[in-house]
PDB file of C-alpha atoms in Angstrom:
ATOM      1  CA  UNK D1273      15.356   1.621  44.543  1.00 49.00           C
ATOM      2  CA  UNK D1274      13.343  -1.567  45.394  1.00 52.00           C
ATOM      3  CA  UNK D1275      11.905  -4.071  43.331  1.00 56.00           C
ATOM      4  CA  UNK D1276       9.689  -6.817  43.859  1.00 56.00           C
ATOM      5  CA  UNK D1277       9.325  -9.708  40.942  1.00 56.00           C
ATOM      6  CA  UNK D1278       7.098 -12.313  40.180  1.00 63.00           C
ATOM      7  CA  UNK D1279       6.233 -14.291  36.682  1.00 71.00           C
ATOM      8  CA  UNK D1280       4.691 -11.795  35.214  1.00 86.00           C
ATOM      9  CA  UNK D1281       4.533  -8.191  37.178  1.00 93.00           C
ATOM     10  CA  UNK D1282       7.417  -6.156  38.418  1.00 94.00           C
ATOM     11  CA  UNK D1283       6.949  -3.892  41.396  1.00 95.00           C
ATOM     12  CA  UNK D1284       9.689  -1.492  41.862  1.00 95.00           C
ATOM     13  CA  UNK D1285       9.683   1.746  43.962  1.00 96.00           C
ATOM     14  CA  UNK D1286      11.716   4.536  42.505  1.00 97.00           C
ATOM     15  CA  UNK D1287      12.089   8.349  43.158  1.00 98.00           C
ATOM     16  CA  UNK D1288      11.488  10.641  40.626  1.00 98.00           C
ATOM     17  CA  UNK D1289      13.021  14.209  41.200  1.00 97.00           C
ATOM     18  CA  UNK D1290      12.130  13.542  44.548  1.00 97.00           C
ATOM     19  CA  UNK D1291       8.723  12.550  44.603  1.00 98.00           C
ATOM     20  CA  UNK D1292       8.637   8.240  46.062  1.00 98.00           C
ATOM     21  CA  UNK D1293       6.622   6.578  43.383  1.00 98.00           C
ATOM     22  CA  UNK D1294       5.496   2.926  42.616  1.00 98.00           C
ATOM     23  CA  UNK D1295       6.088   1.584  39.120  1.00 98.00           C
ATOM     24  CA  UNK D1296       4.186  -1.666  38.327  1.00 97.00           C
ATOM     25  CA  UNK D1297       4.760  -3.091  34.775  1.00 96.00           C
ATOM     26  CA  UNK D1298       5.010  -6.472  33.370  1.00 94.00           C
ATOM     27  CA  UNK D1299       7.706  -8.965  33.128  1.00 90.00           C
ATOM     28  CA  UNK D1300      10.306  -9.541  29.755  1.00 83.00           C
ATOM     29  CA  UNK D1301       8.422 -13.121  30.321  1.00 79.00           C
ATOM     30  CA  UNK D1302       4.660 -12.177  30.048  1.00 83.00           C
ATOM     31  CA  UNK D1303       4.535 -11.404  27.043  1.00 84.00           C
ATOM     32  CA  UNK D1304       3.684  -7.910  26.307  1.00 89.00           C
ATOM     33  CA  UNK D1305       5.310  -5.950  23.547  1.00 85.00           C
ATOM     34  CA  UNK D1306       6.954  -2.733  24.763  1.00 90.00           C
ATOM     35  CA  UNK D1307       6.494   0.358  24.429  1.00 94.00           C
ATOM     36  CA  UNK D1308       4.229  -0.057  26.752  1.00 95.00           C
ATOM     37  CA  UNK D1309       0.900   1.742  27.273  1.00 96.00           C
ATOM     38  CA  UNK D1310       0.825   3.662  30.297  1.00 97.00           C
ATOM     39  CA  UNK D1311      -1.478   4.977  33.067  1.00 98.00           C
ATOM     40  CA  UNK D1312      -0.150   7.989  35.994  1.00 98.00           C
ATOM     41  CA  UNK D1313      -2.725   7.067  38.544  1.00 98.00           C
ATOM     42  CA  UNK D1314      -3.910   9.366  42.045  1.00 98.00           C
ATOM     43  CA  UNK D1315      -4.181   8.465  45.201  1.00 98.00           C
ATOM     44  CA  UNK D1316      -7.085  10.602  47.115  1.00 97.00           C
ATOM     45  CA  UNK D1317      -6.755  13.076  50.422  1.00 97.00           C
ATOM     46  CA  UNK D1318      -5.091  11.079  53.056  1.00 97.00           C
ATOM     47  CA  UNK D1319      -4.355   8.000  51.123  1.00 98.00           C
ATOM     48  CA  UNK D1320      -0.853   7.241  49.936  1.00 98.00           C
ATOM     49  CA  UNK D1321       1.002   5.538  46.708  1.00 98.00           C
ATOM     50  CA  UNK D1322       0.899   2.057  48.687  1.00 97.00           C
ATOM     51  CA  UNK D1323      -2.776   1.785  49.527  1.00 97.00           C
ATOM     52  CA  UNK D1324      -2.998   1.519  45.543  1.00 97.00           C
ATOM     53  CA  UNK D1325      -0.494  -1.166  44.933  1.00 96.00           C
ATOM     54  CA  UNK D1326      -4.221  -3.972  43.730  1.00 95.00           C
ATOM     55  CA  UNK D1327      -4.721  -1.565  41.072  1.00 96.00           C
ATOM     56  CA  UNK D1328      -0.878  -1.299  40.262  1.00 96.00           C
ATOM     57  CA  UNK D1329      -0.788  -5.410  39.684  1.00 95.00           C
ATOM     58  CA  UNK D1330      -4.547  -5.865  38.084  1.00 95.00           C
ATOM     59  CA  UNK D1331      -2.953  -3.166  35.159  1.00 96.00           C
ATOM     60  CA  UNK D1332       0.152  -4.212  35.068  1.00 95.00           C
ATOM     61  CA  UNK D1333      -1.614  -7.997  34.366  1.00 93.00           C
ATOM     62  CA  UNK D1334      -3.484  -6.868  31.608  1.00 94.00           C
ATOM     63  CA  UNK D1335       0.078  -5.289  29.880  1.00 94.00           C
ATOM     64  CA  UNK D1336      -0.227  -1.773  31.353  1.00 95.00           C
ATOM     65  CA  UNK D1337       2.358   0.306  33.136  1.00 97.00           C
ATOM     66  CA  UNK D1338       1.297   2.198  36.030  1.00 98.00           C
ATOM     67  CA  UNK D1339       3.085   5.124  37.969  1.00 98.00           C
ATOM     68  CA  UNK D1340       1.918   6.191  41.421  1.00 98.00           C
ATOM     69  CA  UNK D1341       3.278   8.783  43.074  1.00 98.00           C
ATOM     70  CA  UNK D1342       3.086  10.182  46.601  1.00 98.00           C
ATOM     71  CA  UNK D1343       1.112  13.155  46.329  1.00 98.00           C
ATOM     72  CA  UNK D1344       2.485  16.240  49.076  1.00 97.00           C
ATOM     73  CA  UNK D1345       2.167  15.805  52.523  1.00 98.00           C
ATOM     74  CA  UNK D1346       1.319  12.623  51.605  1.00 98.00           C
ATOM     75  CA  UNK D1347       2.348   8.860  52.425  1.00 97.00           C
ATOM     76  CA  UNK D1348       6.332   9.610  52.493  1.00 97.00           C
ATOM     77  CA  UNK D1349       6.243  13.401  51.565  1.00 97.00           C
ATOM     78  CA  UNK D1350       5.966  15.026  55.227  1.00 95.00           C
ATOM     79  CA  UNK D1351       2.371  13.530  55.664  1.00 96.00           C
ATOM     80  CA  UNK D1352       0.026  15.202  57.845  1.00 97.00           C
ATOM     81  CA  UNK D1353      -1.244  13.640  61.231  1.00 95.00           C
ATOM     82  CA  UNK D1354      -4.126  14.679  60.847  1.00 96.00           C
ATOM     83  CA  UNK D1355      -5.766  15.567  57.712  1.00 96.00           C
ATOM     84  CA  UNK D1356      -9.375  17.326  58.819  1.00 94.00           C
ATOM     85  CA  UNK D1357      -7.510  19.975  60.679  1.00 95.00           C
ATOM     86  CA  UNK D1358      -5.288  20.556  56.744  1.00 96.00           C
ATOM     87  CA  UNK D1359      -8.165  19.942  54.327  1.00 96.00           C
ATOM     88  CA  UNK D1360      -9.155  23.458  54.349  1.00 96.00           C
ATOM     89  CA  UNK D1361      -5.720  25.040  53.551  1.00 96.00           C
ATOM     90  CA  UNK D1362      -4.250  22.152  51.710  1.00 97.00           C
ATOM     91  CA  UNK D1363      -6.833  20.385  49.537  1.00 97.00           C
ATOM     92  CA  UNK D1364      -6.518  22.395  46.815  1.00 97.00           C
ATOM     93  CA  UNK D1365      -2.466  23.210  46.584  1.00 97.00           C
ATOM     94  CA  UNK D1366      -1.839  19.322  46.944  1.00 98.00           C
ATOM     95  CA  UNK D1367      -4.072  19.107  43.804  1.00 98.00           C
ATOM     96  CA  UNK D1368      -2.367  22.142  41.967  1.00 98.00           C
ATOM     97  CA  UNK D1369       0.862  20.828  43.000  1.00 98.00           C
ATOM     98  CA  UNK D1370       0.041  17.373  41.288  1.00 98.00           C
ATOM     99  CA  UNK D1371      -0.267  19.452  38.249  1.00 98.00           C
ATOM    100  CA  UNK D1372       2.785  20.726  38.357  1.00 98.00           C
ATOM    101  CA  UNK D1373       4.577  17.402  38.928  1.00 98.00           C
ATOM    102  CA  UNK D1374       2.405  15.490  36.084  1.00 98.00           C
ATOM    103  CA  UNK D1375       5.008  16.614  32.996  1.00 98.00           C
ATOM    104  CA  UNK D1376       8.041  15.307  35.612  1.00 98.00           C
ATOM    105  CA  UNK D1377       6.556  12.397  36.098  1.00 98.00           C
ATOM    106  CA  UNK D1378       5.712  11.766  32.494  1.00 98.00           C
ATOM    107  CA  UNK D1379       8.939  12.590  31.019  1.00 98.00           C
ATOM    108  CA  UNK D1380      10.415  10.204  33.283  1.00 98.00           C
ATOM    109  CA  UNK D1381       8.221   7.337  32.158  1.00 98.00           C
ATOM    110  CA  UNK D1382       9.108   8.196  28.107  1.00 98.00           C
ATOM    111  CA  UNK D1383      12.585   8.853  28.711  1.00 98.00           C
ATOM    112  CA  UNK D1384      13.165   6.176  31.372  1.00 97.00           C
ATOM    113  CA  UNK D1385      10.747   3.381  31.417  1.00 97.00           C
ATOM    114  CA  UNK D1386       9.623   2.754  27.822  1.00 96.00           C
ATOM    115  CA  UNK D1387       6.175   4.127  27.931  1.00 97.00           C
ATOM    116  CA  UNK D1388       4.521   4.576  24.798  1.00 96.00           C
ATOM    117  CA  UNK D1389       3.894   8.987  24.405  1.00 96.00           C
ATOM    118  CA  UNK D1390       1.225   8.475  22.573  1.00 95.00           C
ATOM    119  CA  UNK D1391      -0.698   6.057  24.301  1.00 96.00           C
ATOM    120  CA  UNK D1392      -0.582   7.389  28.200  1.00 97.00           C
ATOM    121  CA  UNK D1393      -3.617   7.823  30.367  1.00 98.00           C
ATOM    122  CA  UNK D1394      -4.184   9.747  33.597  1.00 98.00           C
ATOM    123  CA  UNK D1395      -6.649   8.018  36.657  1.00 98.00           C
ATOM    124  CA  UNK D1396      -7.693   9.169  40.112  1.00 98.00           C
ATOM    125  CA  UNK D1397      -9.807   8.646  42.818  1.00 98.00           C
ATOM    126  CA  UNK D1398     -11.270  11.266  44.818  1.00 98.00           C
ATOM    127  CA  UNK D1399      -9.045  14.120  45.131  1.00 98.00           C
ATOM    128  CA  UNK D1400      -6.955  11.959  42.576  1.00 98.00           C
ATOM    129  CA  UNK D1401      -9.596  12.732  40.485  1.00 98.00           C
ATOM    130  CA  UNK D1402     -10.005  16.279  41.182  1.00 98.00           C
ATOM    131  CA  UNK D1403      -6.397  15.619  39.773  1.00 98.00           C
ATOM    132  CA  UNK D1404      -6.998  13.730  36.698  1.00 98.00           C
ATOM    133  CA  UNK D1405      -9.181  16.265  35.644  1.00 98.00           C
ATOM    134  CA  UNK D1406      -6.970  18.754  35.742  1.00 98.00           C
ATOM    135  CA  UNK D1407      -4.382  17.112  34.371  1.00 98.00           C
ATOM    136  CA  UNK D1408      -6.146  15.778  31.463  1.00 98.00           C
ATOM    137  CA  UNK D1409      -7.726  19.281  30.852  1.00 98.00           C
ATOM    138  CA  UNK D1410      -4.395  21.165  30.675  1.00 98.00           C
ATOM    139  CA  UNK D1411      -2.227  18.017  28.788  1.00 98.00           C
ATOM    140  CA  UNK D1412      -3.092  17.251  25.386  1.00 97.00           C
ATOM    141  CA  UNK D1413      -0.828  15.142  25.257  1.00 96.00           C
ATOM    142  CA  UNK D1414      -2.825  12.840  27.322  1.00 98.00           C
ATOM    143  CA  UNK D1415      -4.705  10.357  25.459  1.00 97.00           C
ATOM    144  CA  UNK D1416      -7.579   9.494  28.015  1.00 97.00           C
ATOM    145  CA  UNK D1417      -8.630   9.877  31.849  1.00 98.00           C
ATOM    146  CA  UNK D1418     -11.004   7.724  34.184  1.00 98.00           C
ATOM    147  CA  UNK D1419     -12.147  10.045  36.953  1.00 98.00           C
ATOM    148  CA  UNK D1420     -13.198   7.659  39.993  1.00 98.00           C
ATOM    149  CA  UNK D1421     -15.532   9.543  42.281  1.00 98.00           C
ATOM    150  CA  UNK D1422     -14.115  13.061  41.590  1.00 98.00           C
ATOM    151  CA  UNK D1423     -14.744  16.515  40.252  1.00 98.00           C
ATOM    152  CA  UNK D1424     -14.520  18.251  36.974  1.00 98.00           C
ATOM    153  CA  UNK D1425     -16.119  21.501  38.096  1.00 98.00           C
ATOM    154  CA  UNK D1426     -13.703  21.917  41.112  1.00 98.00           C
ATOM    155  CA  UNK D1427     -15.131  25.101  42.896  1.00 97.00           C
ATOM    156  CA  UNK D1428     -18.780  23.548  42.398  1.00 97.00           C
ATOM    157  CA  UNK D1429     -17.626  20.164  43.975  1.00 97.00           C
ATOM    158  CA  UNK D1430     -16.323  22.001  46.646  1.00 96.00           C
ATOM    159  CA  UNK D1431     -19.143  24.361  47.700  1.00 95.00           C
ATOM    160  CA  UNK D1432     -20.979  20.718  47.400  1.00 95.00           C
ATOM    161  CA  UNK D1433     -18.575  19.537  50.459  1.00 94.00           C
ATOM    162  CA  UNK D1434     -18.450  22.584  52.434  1.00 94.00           C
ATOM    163  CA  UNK D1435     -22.507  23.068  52.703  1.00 93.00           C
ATOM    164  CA  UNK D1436     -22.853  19.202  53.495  1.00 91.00           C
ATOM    165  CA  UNK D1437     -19.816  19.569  56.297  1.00 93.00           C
ATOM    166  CA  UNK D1438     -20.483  22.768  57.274  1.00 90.00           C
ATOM    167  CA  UNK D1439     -20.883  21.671  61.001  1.00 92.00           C
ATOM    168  CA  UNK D1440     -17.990  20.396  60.730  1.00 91.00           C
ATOM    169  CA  UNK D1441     -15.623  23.328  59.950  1.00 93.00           C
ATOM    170  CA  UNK D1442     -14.777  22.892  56.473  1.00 93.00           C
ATOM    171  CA  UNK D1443     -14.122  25.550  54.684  1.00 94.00           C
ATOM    172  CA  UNK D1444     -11.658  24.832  51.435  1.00 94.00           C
ATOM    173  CA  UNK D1445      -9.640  27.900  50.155  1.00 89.00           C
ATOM    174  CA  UNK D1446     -10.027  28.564  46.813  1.00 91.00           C
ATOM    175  CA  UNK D1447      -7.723  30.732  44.746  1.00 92.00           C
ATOM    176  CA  UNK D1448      -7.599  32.659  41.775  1.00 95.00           C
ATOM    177  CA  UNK D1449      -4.584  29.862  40.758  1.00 95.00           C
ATOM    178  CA  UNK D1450      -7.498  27.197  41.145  1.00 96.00           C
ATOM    179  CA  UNK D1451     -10.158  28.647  40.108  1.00 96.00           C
ATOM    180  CA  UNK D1452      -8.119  29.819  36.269  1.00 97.00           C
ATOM    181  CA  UNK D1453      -7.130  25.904  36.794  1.00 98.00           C
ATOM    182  CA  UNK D1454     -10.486  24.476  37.264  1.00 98.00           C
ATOM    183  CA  UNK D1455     -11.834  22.040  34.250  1.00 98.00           C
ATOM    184  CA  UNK D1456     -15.372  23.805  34.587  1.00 98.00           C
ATOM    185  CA  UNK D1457     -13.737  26.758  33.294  1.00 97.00           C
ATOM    186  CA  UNK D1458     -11.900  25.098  30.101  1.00 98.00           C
ATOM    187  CA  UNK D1459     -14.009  22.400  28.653  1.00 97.00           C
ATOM    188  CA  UNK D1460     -13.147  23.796  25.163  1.00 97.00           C
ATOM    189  CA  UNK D1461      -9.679  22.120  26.387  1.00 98.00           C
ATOM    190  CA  UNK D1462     -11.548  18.840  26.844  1.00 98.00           C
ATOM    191  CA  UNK D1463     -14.410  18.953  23.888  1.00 98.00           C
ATOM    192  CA  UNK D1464     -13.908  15.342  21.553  1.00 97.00           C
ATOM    193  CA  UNK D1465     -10.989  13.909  23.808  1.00 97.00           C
ATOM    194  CA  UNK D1466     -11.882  10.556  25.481  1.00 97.00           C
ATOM    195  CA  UNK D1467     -13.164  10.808  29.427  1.00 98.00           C
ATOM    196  CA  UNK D1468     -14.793   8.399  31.256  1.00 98.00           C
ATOM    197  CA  UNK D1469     -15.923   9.463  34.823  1.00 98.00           C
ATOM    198  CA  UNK D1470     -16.740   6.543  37.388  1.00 98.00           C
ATOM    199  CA  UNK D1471     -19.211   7.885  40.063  1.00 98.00           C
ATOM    200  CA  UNK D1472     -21.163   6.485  43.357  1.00 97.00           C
ATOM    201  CA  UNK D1473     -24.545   8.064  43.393  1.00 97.00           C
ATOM    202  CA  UNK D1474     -24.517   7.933  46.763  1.00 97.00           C
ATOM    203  CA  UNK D1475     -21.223   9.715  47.660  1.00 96.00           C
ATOM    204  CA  UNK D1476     -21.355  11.266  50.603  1.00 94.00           C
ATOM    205  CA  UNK D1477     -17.912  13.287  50.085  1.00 93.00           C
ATOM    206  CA  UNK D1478     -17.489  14.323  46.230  1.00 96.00           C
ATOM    207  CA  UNK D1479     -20.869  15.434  45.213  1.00 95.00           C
ATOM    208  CA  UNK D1480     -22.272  13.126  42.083  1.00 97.00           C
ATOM    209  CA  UNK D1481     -24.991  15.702  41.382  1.00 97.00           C
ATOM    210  CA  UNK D1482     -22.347  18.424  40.564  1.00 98.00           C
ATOM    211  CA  UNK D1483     -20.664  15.826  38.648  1.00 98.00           C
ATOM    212  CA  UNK D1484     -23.281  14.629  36.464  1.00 98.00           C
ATOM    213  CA  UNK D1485     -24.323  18.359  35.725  1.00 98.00           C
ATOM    214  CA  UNK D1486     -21.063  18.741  34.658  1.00 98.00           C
ATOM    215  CA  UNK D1487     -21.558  15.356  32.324  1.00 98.00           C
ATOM    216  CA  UNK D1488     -24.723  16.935  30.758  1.00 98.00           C
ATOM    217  CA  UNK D1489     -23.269  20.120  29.928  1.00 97.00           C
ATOM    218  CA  UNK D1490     -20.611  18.485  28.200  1.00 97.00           C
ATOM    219  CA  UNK D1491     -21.795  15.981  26.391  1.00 98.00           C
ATOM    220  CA  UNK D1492     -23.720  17.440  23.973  1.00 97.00           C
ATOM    221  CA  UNK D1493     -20.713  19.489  22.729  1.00 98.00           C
ATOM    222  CA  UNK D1494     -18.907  16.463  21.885  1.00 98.00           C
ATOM    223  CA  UNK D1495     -19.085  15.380  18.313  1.00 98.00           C
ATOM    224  CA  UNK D1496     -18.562  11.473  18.831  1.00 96.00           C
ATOM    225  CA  UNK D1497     -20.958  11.253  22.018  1.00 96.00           C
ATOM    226  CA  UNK D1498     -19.132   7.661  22.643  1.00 95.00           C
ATOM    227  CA  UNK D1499     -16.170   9.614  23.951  1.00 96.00           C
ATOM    228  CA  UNK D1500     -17.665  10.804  26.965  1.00 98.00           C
ATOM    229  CA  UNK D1501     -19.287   8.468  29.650  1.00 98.00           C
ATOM    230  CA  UNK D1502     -20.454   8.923  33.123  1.00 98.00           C
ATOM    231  CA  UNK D1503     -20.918   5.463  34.909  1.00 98.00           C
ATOM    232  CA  UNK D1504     -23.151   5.987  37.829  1.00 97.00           C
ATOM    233  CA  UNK D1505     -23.758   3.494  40.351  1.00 95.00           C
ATOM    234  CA  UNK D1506     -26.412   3.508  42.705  1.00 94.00           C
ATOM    235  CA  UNK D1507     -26.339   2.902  46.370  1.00 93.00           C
ATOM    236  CA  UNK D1508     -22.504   3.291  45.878  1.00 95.00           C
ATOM    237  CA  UNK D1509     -20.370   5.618  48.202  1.00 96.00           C
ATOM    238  CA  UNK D1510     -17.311   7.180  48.009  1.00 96.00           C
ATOM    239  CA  UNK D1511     -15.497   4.045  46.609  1.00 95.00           C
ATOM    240  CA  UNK D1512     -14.015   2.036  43.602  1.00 96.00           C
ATOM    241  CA  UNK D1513     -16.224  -0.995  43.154  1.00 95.00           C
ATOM    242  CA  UNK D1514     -15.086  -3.958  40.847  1.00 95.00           C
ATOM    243  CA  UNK D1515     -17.645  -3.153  38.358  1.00 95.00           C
ATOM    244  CA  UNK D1516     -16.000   0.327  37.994  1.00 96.00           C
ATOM    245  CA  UNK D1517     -12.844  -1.021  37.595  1.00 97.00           C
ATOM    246  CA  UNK D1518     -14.532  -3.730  35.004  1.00 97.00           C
ATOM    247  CA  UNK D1519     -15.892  -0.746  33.078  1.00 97.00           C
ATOM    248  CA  UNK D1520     -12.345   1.059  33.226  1.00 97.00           C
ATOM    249  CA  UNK D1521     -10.496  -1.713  31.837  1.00 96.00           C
ATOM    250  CA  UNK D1522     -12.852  -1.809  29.273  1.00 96.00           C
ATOM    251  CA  UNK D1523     -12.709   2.098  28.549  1.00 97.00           C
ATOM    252  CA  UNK D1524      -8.968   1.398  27.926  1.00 96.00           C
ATOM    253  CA  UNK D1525      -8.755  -1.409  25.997  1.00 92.00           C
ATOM    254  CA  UNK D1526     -10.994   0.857  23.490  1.00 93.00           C
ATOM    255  CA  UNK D1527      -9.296   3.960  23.983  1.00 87.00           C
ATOM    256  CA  UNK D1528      -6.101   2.729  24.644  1.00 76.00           C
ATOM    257  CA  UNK D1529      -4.792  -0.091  22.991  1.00 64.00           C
ATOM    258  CA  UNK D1530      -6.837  -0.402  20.012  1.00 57.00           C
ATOM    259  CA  UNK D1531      -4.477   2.318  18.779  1.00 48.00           C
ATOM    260  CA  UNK D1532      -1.200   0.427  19.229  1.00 42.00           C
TER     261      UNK D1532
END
C-alpha cells in the first residue's frame, strides 16, 4: 500500500483481492462528513487506473470517493503490448470480467473504506462505459451511472466498430455470455433508475448514433423522463471534455447527494 496526502485529498493505491486499484477520497481535515458517497469508475481499452488519477482528485475535491481499478490485461494486470492485435478476442471478456469483479470491489469499499451503500455510483469511459452499463444494468444496488462515450446496446455498438474498421481487421467476438449480458437486452432492469450518458457526436470509435437510438427507445418508458439524459456534444470525439465532466458533477450532486 501507498499513499499520497495533501490538505484535503488522499491518494492511496491498494489491492483488492488482487486487482491494483487507486482510492482517492478526502482528508479528516476537509471537511466532509463520512460515510462517504462513492463512485467505481472505468478506465477504457488500453488505458490503465493511473491515466485517471485528474478525475480521482476533481471527485475526491468535491467530497466523493473514487475507486479505480486496473481492468485485465490492463495497466499492472499482464497488460498487452499491443492492444489492436487483442481487441478482437479480448474486448468483450475484459468487459464481462469487470462485471464479475464490480460486487468485490464494492464490498470492499462498504466494508473497508466507509462508503455510503446506498449512495454509490458506477462511471466509465469508452469500454469503461461499455462497463458501467453493464454494471449498472445487472446491480440494483447501484444508485446511478454516467456512461462517457460508451455503449448500452453492446452487440449494436460493436457491429458499429467493426463495419467502420473493417479494413482494418476488426472483428470482436461476441458470445452467448455477452450477448444474455448486454443492457439492450434488459432495459426492464434499467426502466426509472437514474442514467446519464455523456456522448461526442463525432466519435469515431463508439458509435453515438447506436447510442442515441438506444436513448430514444428508452426514454419514453421511463416514468420521471428527468432520470434519463443523453448529453451530446457536437464536433466532439472520442473524449471527456470539461463540459461533460461539468454536466456529471452536476448529475451527481442531484442524484447523489441530495439523498444524504
Amino acid at each position: 500500500m501507498s499513499i499520497y496526502t495533501n490538505q484535503n485529498i488522499i491518494e492511496e493505491k491498494i489491492v483488492i483481492n488482487g486487482i491494483p486499484c487507486l482510492r482517492f477520497y478526502p482528508s479528516e481535515t476537509s471537511g466532509f462528513a463520512q460515510p462517504f458517497p462513492s463512485i467505481i469508475y472505468y478506465h477504457g481499452w488500453s488505458s490503465e487506473k493511473n491515466k485517471q488519477r485528474i478525475l480521482g482528485y476533481v471527485f475526491a475535491s468535491l467530497g466523493y470517493q473514487m475507486l479505480v481499478a486496473d481492468a485485465m490485461h490492463h495497466g499492472e494486470r499482464d497488460r498487452f503490448k499491443n492492444y489492436d492485435e487483442t481487441l478482437n478476442d479480448f474486448f468483450l471478456p475484459t468487459i464481462m470480467q469487470n462485471l464479475v469483479e464490480f460486487p468485490v470491489l464494492q464490498k470492499y469499499l462498504i466494508d473497508n473504506c466507509k462508503a455510503d451503500k446506498n449512495r454509490i455510483a458506477v462511471a466509465g469511459h469508452s469500454m469503461g462505459g461499455y462497463t458501467t452499463a453493464g454494471i449498472f444494468t445487472h446491480n440494483h444496488t447501484v444508485k446511478t451511472a454516467l456512461v462517457f462515450n460508451g455503449a448500452c446496446n453492446w452487440q449494436g455498438a460493436v457491429r458499429e466498430t467493426e463495419e467502420k474498421y473493417k479494413d482494418r481487421g476488426v472483428h470482436i467476438v461476441f458470445d452467448a455470455a455477452a450477448r444474455q449480458a448486454d443492457p439492450a437486452n434488459n432495459i426492464e432492469k434499467i426502466i426509472n433508475r437514474p442514467l446519464f450518458l455523456l456522448h461526442g457526436m463525432s466519435d469515431s470509435f463508439v458509435s453515438y448514433k447506436v447510442q442515441k437510438q438506444f436513448y430514444d427507445t428508452l426514454q419514453p418508458k421511463y416514468a420521471d423522463t428527468s432520470k434519463i439524459k443523453l448529453m451530446s456534444i457536437e464536433r466532439m470525439d472520442h473524449y471527456i471534455s470539461i463540459q461533460m465532466l461539468d454536466e456529471a458533477i452536476d448529475w451527481l450532486q442531484k442524484e447523489f447527494l441530495q439523498d444524504g
